[in-house]
C-alpha positions as MATLAB code, in Angstrom:
seq = 'LPLTAPCQHANAASALAALHAVRERLPWSTQALSEGLRHTHLRGRLQNLGHAPERVVDVAHNPQAARVLAMWLDEHPVAGKVHAVYGAMSDKDVAGVLTALGSRMAHWHLGGLEAATPRGLPADELVTRFAQALPEARFDTHADVAAAWQEANRQAGADDAIVAFGSFFVVSAVLAS';
ca = [
     110.325   84.324  101.759;
     112.051   87.833  102.240;
     108.418   89.284  103.003;
     108.442   89.656  106.796;
     104.928   90.466  107.874;
     102.468   87.667  108.191;
      99.868   89.478  106.227;
     102.479   89.853  103.345;
     102.378   85.970  103.048;
      98.557   86.113  102.685;
      98.688   89.007  100.180;
     101.436   87.020   98.091;
      99.191   83.973   98.278;
      96.146   85.959   96.942;
      98.177   87.386   94.041;
      99.326   83.901   93.064;
      95.772   82.729   93.241;
      94.620   85.533   90.934;
      97.378   84.838   88.519;
      96.291   81.183   88.500;
      92.802   82.310   87.570;
      94.026   84.358   84.485;
      96.821   82.051   83.541;
      95.203   81.167   80.122;
      94.926   84.843   79.137;
      98.070   85.914   80.737;
     100.702   83.240   80.810;
     103.510   83.180   83.248;
     106.089   80.622   84.350;
     106.416   79.076   87.787;
     110.093   79.992   87.823;
     109.424   83.670   87.169;
     106.970   83.740   90.022;
     109.238   81.887   92.241;
     112.221   84.260   91.508;
     109.989   87.233   91.966;
     108.847   86.154   95.413;
     112.368   85.276   96.373;
     113.504   88.782   95.715;
     110.485   90.828   96.753;
     111.278   93.416   99.554;
     109.211   96.110  100.830;
     111.172   99.079  102.270;
     109.640  100.261  105.553;
     107.618   97.145  106.383;
     109.397   95.355  109.285;
     112.641   96.531  107.717;
     115.612   95.507  109.814;
     118.336   98.250  110.057;
     120.773   96.412  112.236;
     121.514   94.625  115.394;
     122.910   95.265  118.979;
     120.355   96.749  119.531;
     118.045   95.345  116.832;
     116.511   98.255  114.865;
     113.280   97.843  112.954;
     111.073  100.418  111.081;
     107.541   99.707  110.184;
     104.870  101.920  108.560;
     102.222  100.625  110.830;
      99.734  103.589  111.063;
      96.481  102.035  112.063;
      95.254   99.398  114.603;
      95.117   96.640  111.950;
      98.947   97.252  111.116;
      99.728   97.698  114.715;
      98.245   94.287  115.362;
     100.465   92.667  112.701;
     103.472   94.502  114.207;
     102.398   93.067  117.594;
     102.222   89.564  116.156;
     105.684   90.061  114.728;
     107.032   91.186  118.025;
     105.528   88.197  119.729;
     107.093   85.904  117.260;
     110.583   87.620  117.548;
     111.147   88.262  121.229;
     114.382   90.100  122.288;
     116.509   89.405  125.299;
     116.206   92.958  126.563;
     113.584   95.666  126.361;
     111.741   96.942  123.425;
     111.855  100.814  122.855;
     109.197  102.377  120.572;
     109.742  105.377  118.434;
     106.454  106.705  117.596;
     104.775  109.526  115.671;
     101.334  109.822  114.222;
      99.097  111.801  111.751;
      96.276  113.845  113.323;
      93.682  112.017  111.635;
      94.728  108.366  112.777;
      93.349  106.081  115.561;
      96.331  106.769  117.794;
      94.533  105.018  120.805;
      93.881  102.091  118.668;
      97.540  101.756  117.596;
      98.906  102.365  121.127;
      96.499   99.891  122.618;
      97.563   97.092  120.066;
     101.207   97.486  121.069;
     101.233   99.017  124.451;
     102.119   95.973  126.693;
     105.099   95.145  124.448;
     107.108   98.327  124.758;
     109.085   98.939  127.755;
     109.690  102.695  126.825;
     108.106  105.053  124.319;
     109.941  107.785  122.490;
     107.235  110.091  121.105;
     108.075  112.535  118.218;
     106.125  115.172  116.670;
     105.412  115.085  112.950;
     104.050  118.572  112.396;
     107.243  119.747  110.632;
     107.078  116.849  108.173;
     103.493  117.300  106.911;
     100.413  119.465  107.801;
      98.571  116.270  109.054;
     101.328  115.584  111.475;
     100.502  115.447  115.134;
     102.492  117.755  117.247;
     104.480  116.142  120.184;
     102.240  117.838  122.821;
      98.914  116.581  121.269;
     100.592  113.043  120.851;
     101.505  113.072  124.531;
      97.866  113.908  125.454;
      96.380  110.977  123.384;
      99.242  108.796  124.567;
      98.488  109.724  128.302;
      94.810  108.758  127.751;
      95.479  105.353  125.949;
      98.510  104.117  128.052;
      98.444  106.115  131.444;
     100.847  103.871  133.090;
     103.425  103.573  130.238;
     106.905  105.081  130.383;
     107.760  107.725  127.723;
     109.865  110.560  126.651;
     108.720  113.398  124.419;
     110.824  114.779  121.522;
     110.252  117.546  119.043;
     110.413  115.260  116.099;
     110.980  111.603  115.161;
     114.706  112.084  114.401;
     115.257  113.347  117.931;
     113.228  110.369  119.244;
     115.162  107.919  117.322;
     118.428  109.476  118.350;
     117.507  109.181  122.147;
     116.079  105.580  121.799;
     119.469  104.632  120.278;
     121.302  106.266  123.046;
     119.198  104.474  125.707;
     118.889  101.137  124.256;
     121.416   98.282  125.199;
     122.830   95.594  122.971;
     120.120   93.106  123.837;
     117.362   95.644  123.306;
     115.278   96.299  120.263;
     114.057   99.715  118.813;
     110.959   99.599  116.730;
     110.057  102.908  114.889;
     106.580  103.031  113.526;
     103.409  105.119  112.985;
     103.691  106.434  109.456;
     105.690  106.700  106.216;
     106.760  109.914  107.735;
     108.306  108.124  110.862;
     110.038  105.587  108.530;
     111.404  108.296  106.307;
     112.717  110.352  109.200;
     114.489  107.375  110.657;
     115.945  106.307  107.271;
     117.296  109.697  106.767;
     118.973  109.958  110.109;
];
């Protein structure tokens, strides 16, 4: 399946079970379902943007999604270091997200999101929350996610990975750069 996240497989299975339950009222073909699943792709959910270094974007914005991202990272180890590019919304559980992923990231590139949306967390406030949640972690601070992404790409080696996550605004900024 092109669906990458483990929870996407469970979601697809749930959808198939629901379709089976209504098959008499809503007919469908096994071939159509198979074809649909084979070509399903969710932009921004563990979307791979290239290699050397591996570049991945994910909309993970809450602790549950961060744990799914953590599972994926555990299942796809890289030879080098993992660089995180992270931005957050002011009303999100930043500590919960950071805690779920902290030990997997060699270096964090924090970017402000206040220019992207009124709910965006400014870089200085993100640093405060970051320092409370991961006091020993290495990080750089950037005015915005695009600058954080650019610096992560500059620092990362060919065997490293860069994972950008935290919201749809993070994914959008990376895809636009």
